Coordinates of C-alpha atoms in Angstrom, one line a residue:
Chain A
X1 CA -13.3 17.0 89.3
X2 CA -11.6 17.8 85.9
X3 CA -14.6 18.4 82.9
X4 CA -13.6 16.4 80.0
X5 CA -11.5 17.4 77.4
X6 CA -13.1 18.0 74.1
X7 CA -11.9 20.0 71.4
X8 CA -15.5 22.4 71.6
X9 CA -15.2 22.7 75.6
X10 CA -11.4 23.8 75.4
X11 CA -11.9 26.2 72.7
X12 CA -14.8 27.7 74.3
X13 CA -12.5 27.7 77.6
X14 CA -10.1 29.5 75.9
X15 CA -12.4 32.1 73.8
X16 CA -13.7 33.3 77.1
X17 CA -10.7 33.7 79.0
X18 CA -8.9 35.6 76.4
X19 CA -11.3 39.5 76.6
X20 CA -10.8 38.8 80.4
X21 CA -6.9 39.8 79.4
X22 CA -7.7 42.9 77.2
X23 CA -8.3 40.2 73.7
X24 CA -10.5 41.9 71.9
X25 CA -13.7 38.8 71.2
X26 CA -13.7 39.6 67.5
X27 CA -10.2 39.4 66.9
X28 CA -10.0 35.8 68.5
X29 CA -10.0 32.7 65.9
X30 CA -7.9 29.5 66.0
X31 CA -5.1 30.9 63.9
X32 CA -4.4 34.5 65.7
X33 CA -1.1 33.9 67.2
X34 CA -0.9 35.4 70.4
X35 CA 1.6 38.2 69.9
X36 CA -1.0 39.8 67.4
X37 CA -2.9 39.8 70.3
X38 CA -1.0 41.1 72.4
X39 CA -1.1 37.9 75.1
X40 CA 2.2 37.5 76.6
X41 CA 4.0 35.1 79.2
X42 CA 2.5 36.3 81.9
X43 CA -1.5 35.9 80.6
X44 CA -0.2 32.6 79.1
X45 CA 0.8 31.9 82.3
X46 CA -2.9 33.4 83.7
X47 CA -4.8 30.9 80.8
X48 CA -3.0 27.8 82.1
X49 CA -4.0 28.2 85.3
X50 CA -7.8 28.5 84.3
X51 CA -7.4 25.2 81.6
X52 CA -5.5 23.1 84.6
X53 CA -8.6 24.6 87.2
X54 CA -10.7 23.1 84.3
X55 CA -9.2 20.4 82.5
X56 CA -6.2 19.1 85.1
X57 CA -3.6 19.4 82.6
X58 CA -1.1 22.3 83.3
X59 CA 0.8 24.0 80.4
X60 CA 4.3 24.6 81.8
X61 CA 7.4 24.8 81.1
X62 CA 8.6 24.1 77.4
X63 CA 5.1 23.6 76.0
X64 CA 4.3 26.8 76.7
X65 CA 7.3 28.1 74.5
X66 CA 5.9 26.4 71.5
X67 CA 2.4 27.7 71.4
X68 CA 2.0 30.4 68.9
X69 CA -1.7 30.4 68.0
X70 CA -4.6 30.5 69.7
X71 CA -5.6 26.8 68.0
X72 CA -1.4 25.2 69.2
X73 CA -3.1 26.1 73.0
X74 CA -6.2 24.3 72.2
X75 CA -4.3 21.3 70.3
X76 CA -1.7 20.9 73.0
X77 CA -4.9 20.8 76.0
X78 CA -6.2 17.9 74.1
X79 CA -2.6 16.4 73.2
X80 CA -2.0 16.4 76.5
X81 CA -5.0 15.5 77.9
X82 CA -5.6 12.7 76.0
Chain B
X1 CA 28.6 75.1 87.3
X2 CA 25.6 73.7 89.0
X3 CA 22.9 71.7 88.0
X4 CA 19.5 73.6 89.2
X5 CA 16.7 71.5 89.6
X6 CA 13.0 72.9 88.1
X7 CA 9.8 71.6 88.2
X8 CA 8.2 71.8 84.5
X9 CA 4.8 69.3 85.5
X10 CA 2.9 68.1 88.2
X11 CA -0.1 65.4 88.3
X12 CA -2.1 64.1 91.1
X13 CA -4.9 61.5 92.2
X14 CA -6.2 62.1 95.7
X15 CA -8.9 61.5 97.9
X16 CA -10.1 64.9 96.4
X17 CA -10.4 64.3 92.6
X18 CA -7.9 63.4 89.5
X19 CA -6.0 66.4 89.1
X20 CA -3.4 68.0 90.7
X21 CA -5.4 71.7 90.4
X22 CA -8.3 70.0 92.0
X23 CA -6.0 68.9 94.9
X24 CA -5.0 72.6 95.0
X25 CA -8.1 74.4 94.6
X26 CA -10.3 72.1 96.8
X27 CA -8.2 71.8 99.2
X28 CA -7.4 75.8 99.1
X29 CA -11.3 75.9 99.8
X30 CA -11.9 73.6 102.7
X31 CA -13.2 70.7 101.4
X32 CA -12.5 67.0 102.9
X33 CA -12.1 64.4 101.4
X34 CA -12.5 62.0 103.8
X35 CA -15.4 59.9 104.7
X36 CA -16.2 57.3 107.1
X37 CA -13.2 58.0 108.1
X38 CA -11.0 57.1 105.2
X39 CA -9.7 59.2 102.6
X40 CA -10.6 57.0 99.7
X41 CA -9.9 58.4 96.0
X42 CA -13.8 57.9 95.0
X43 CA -13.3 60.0 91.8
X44 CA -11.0 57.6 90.5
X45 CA -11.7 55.0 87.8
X46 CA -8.7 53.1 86.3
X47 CA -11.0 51.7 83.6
X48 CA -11.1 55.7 82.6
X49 CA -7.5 56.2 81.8
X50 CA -6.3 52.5 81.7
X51 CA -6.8 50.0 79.2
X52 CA -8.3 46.4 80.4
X53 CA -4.7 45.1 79.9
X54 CA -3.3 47.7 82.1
X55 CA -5.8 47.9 84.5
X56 CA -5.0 44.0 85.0
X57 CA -1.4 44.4 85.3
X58 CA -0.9 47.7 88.1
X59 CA -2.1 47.3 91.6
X60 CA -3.8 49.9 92.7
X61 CA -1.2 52.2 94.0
X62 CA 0.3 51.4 90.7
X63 CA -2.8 53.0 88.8
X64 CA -2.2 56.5 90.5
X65 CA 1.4 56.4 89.6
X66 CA 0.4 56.0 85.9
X67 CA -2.5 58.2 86.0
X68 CA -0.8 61.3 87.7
X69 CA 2.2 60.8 85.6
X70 CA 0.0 61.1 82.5
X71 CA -1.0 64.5 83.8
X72 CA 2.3 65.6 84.7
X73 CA 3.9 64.6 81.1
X74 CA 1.5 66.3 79.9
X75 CA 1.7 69.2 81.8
X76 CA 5.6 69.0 81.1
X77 CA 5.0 69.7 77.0
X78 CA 6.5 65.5 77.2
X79 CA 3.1 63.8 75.7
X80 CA 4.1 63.5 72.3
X81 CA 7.8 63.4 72.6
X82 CA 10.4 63.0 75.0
X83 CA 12.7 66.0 75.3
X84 CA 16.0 64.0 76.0
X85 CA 17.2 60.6 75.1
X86 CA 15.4 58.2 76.8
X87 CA 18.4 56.6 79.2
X88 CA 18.8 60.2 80.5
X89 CA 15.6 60.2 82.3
X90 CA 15.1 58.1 85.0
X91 CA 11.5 56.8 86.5
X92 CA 12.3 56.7 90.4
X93 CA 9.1 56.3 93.1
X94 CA 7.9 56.5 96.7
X95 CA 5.7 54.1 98.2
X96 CA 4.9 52.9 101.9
X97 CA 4.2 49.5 101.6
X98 CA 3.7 49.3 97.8
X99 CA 1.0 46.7 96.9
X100 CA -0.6 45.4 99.3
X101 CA -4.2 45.3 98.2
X102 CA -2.6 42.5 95.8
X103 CA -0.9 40.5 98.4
X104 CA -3.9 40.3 100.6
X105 CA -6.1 38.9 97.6
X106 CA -3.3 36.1 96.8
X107 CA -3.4 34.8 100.6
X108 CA -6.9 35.2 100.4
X109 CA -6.6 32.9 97.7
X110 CA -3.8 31.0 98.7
X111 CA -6.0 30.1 102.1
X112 CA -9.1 29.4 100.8
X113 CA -8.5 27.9 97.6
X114 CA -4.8 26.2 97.4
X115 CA -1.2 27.1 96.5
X116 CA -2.9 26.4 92.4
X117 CA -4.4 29.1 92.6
X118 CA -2.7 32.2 93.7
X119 CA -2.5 34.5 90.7
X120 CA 0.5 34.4 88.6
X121 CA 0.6 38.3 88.2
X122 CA 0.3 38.6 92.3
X123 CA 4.2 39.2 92.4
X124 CA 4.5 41.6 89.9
X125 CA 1.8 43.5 90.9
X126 CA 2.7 43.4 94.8
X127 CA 6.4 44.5 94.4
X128 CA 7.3 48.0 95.8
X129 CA 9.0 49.0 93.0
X130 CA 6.2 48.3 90.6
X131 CA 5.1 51.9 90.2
X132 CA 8.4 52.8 89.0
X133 CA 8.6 50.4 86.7
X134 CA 5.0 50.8 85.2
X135 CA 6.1 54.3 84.8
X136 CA 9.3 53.5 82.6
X137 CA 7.0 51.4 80.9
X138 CA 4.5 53.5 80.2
X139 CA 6.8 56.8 79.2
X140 CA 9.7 54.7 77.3
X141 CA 12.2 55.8 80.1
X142 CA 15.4 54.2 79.7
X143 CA 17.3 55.4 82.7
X144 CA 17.3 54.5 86.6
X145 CA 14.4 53.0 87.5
X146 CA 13.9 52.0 91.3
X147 CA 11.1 52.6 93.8
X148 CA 12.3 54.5 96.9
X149 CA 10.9 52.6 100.5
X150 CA 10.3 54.4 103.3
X151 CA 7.2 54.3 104.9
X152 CA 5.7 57.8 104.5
X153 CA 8.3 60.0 103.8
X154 CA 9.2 57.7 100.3
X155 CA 7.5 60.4 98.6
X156 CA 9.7 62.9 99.5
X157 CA 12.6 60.9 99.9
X158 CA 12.2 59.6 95.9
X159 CA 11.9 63.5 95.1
X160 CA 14.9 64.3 96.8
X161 CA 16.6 61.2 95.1
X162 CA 15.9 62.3 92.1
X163 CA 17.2 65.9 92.5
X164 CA 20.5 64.4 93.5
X165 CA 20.5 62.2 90.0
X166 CA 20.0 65.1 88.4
X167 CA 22.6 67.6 89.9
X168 CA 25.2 64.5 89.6
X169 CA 24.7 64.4 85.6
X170 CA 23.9 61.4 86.0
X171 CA 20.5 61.7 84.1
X172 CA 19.1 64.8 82.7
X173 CA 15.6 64.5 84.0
X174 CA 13.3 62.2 86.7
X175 CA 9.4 61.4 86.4
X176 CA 9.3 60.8 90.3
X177 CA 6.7 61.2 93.2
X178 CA 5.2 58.9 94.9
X179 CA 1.6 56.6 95.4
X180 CA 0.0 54.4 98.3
X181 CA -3.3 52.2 98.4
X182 CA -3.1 50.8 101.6
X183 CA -6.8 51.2 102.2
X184 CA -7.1 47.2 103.0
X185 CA -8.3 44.9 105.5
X186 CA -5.0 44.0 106.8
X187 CA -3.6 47.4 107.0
X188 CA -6.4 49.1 108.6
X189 CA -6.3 46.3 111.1
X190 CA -2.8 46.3 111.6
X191 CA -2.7 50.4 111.7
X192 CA -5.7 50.3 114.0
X193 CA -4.2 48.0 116.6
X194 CA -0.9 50.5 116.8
X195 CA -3.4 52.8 118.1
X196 CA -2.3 55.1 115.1
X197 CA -5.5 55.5 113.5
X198 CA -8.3 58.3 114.8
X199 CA -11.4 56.3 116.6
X200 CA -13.4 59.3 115.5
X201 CA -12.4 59.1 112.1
X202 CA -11.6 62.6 111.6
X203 CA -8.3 64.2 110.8
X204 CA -7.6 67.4 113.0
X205 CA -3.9 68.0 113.1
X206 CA -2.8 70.1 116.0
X207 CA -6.1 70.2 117.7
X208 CA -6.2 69.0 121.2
X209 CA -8.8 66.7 120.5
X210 CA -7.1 65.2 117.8
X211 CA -6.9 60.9 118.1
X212 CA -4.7 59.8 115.2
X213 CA -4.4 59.6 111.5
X214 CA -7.1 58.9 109.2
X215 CA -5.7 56.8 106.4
X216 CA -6.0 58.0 102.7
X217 CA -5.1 57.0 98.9
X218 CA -3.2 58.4 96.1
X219 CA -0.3 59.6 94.1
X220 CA 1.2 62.4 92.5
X221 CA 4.2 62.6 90.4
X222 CA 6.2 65.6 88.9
X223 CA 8.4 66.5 86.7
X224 CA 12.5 67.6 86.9
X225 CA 14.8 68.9 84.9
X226 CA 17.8 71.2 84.7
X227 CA 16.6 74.8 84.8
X228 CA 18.9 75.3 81.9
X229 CA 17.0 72.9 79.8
X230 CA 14.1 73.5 80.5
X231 CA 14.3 77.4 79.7
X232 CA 16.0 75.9 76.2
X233 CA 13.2 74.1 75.1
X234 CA 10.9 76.8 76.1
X235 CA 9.0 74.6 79.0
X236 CA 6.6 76.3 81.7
X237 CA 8.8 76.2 84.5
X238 CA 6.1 75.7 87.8
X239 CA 9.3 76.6 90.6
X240 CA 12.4 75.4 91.6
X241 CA 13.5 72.1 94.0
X242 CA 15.6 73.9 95.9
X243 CA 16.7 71.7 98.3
X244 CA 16.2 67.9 100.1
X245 CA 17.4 67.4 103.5
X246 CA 17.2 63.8 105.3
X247 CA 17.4 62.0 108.6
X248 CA 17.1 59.5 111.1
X249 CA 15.6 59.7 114.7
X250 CA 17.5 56.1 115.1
X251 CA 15.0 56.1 118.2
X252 CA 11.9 54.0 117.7
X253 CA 10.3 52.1 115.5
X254 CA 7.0 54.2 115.4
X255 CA 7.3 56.6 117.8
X256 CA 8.8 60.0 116.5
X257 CA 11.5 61.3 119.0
X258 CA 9.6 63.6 121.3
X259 CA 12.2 66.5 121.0
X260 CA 11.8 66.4 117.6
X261 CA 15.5 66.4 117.0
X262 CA 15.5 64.0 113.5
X263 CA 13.0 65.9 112.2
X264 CA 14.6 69.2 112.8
X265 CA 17.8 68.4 111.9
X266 CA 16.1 67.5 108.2
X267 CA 14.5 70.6 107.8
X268 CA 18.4 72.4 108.6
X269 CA 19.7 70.2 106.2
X270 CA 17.0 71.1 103.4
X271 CA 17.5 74.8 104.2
X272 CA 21.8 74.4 104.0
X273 CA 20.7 72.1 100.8
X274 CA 19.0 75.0 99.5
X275 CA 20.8 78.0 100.6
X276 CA 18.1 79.6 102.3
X277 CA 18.0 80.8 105.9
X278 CA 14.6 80.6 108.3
X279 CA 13.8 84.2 106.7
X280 CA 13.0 83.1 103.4
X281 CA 10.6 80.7 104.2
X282 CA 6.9 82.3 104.0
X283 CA 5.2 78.8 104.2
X284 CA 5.4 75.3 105.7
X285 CA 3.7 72.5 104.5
X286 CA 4.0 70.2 107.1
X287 CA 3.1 66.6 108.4
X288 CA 0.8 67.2 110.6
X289 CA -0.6 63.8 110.8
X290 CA -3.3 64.4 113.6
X291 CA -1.4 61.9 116.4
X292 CA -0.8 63.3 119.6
X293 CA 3.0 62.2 119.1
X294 CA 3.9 63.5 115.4
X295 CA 2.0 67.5 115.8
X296 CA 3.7 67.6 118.9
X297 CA 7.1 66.6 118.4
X298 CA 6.9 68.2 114.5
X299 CA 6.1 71.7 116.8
X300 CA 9.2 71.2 118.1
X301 CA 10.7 70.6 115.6
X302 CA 9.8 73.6 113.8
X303 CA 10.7 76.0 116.6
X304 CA 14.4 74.3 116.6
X305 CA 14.9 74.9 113.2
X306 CA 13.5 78.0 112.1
X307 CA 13.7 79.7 115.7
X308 CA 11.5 82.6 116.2
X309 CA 10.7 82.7 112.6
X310 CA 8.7 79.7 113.2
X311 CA 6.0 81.8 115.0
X312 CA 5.8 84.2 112.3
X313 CA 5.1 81.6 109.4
X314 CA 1.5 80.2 108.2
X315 CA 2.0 76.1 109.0
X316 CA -0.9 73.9 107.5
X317 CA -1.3 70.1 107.1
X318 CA -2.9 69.2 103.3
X319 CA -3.8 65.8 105.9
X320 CA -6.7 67.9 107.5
X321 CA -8.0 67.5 104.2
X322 CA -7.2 64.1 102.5
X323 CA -5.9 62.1 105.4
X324 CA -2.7 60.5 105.7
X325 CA -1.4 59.2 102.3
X326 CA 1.6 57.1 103.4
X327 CA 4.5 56.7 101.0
X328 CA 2.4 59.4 98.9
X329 CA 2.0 61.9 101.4
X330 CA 5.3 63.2 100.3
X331 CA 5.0 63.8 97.0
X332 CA 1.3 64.6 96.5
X333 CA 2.0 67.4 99.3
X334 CA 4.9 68.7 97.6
X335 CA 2.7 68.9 95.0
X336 CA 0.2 71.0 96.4
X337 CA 3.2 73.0 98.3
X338 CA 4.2 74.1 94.6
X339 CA 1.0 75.2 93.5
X340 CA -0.3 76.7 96.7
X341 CA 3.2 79.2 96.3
X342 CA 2.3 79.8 93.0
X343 CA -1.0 81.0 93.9
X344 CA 0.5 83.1 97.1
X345 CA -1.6 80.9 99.4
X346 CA -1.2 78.9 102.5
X347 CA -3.9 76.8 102.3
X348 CA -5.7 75.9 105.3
X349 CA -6.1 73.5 108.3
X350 CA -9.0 71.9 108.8
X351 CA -11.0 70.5 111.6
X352 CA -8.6 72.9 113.6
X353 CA -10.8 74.2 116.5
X354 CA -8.7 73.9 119.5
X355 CA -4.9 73.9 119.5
X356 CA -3.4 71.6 122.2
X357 CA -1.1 73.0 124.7
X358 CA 2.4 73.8 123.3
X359 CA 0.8 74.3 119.7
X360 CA 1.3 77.6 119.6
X361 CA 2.1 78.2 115.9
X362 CA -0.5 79.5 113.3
X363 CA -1.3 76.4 112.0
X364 CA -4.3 78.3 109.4
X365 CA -7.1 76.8 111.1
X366 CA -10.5 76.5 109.4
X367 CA -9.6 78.6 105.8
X368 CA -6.9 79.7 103.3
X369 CA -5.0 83.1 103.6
X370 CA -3.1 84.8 101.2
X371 CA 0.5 85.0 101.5
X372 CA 1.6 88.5 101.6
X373 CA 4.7 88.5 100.3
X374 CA 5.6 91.3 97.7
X375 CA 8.4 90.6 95.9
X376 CA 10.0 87.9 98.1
X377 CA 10.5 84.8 96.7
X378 CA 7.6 82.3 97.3
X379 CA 10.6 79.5 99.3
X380 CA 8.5 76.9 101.4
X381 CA 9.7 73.5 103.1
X382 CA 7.3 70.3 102.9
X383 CA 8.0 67.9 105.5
X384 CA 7.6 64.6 105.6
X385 CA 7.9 61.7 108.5
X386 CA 7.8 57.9 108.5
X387 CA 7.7 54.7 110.9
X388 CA 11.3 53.9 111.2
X389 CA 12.4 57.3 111.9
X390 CA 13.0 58.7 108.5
X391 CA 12.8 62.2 108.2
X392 CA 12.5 64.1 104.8
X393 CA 11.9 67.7 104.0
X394 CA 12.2 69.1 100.7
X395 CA 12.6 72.7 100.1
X396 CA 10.8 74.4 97.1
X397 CA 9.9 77.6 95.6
X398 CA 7.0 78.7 93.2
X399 CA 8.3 80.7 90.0

């Protein structure tokens, strides 16, 4: 059963996956994009896997491409959750 | 004029520390590393050399690769710069069965929890020629970049690879070697129901008693370069690779050929390779896997190639000690070959108490000897055998 989207549950989804891919906690706000920190493709591809295990919506394909933040990954969950 | 192939670093990860001079001088002393029977690398802890993000991204047998190639960069005077462009050096690896640790988590996955689920990173990290690239990755090589497949003499087989890249021109210098960490579920299983692993759990090669391998984990990788550039920028030269000779039984799938005619014709290949007769070797590093089949046939082997000079040579297996690294075996063992020459020691064979019947060559049972040599040139061969029937042997000698 998917938990229900809400702009606090994503966030906090997404805060605590990020250290699990070498992020660095206190670097990690809304508006760090994600090649300052270092998250490429293939975590992206790690971080939709936990949002869709949580959440049921996948971020595939040309979403993904857009995403440059850490807040566009949190605002598309809810876009496209919603 | 020719290209001469020298070996300016060496670095290692093995079941008897990190380091390739603890390989050397533990293993120079009689110590095992094996326990329960398996030769795990206990003293190894990614997290101490890797960082989270590269921890994540290497299988395990990837992680050795790295770790031993920081040593041997280091070792080669390469840390802080690289000597030659970067698309002249090439990043070229042994492995067995590359990573299989990975794969069996993802179908663990895959089984328990759905197709969702299996880790993106699992192909990546599974793929034999991961090592090799992590390595290019790692260093900033720019060259040829492959991982060299097959089954436990990849080690030697990349090594010799990448001597022949270098005496072609087509690269200046190779980080190569090899790494294995095939100490899973699956493969013990599927090792242990060939009949290939020791019940006992203990690795005596040659010994009558001897029931198989015991399995192990690891990597080493070295350094090459021309001799002429090295000695230009002023590098520690550790010896020369001297030769590479290669076969096929084209026999059995497992089973070595019982005359031991693949592997000899390797080891007369490595010596033509090399320009060296039976006379000037003074040490063989060889298989010696501890299965009835492999000592036995190797034996042969040894007596067909090397003739009565084969009785007269000290003969140990660095197995006795670590186990049976797989697609490492090669290249950690030419590893310890070189520094064992440089040290004018044939380390020893362990758990050696009672040779079988036929095993009549002195295999240095139960602790080191020196090599009394004068001034002859420290020349050995390392040998190296795999499922499939391959049949490597590199020939090297200590500076």
């Amino acid at each position: 059963m998917a938990n229900a989207i809400t702009e606090e549950a994503v966030q906090k989804t997404v805060y605590e996956a990020l250290p699990q891919f070498g992020v660095d906690e206190g670097d990690i706000t809304r508006e760090a994009t994600f090649e300052d920190l270092d998250v490429d493709s293939l975590d992206l591809a790690e971080l939709s896997q936990i949002i869709e295990d949580e959440y049921g919506v996948a971020l595939k394909g040309d979403d993904v491409g857009k995403i440059k933040t850490v807040g566009d990954a949190i605002d598309l969950v809810i876009q496209k959750g919603s | 004029m020719s290209r001469e192939v020298v070996i300016t670093g060496v670095g290692a990860v093995t079941p008897l520390g990190v380091g390739a001079r603890t390989l050397h001088e533990r293993w120079s002393a009689g110590v095992v590393g094996i326990t329960d029977g398996k030769g795990v690398a206990t003293e190894f802890d990614p997290t101490e050399h890797l960082s989270v993000k590269e921890v994540r991204r290497a299988d395990r047998f990837t992680q050795f690769a790295l770790v031993a190639g920081d040593e041997a960069l280091a070792e080669a005077g390469w840390s802080e710069e690289l000597p030659y462009e970067g698309d002249k050096i090439a990043s070229i690896l042994g492995t067995g069965i590359g990573g299989i640790g990975t794969l069996e988590r993802g179908k663990e996955i895959l089984i328990e929890s759905g197709a969702k689920k299996v880790p993106p990173l699992s192909v990546p990290l599974m793929m034999s020629n991961a090592a090799a690239a992590a390595v290019s990755m790692r260093f900033k090589l720019l060259g040829p970049c492959h991982g060299i497949v097959s089954a436990c003499s990849g080690g030697a087989d990349a090594i010799g690879a990448a001597k022949m890249m270098i005496e072609s021109g087509l690269v200046d210098a190779v980080v190569t070697g090899g790494s294995e960490a095939a100490l899973t579920p699956l493969s013990n299983a599927a090792f242990g129901a060939l009949d290939a692993l020791s019940k006992q759990g203990i690795s005596r090669p040659f010994d009558k008693d001897r029931d198989g391998f015991v399995m192990g984990e690891g990597g080493a990788i070295l350094i090459l370069e021309t001799r002429e550039n090295a000695e230009k920028r002023g590098a520690k030269i550790l010896g020369t690779l001297k030769g590479y000779g290669a076969s096929a039984d084209a026999y059995h799938l497992t089973a070595p050929d019982k005359d031991g005619g693949g592997p000899s014709r390797a080891m007369k290949a490595a010596m033509l390779n090399a320009g060296i007769t039976p006379d000037d070797i003074v040490y063989v590093n060889a298989h010696g896997t501890s299965t009835g089949l492999n000592d036995a046939a190797e034996t042969k082997a040894l007596k067909m190639a090397l003739g009565d000079r084969a009785h007269e040579i000290p003969i140990s297996s660095l197995k006795s000690s670590i186990g049976h690294l797989l697609g490492a075996a090669g290249a950690v063992e030419a590893v310890a070959t070189i520094l064992a020459l440089r040290d004018r020691i044939a380390p020893p064979t362990l758990g050696l108490e009672n040779p079988d019947e036929g095993l009549d060559l002195d295999y240095v049972p139960h602790q080191a000897k020196p090599l009394d040599i004068g001034d002859k040139p420290a020349i050995a061969i390392s040998s190296s055998f795999g499922f499939g029937g391959h049949n490597a042997v590199l020939a090297l000698e200590a500076a």
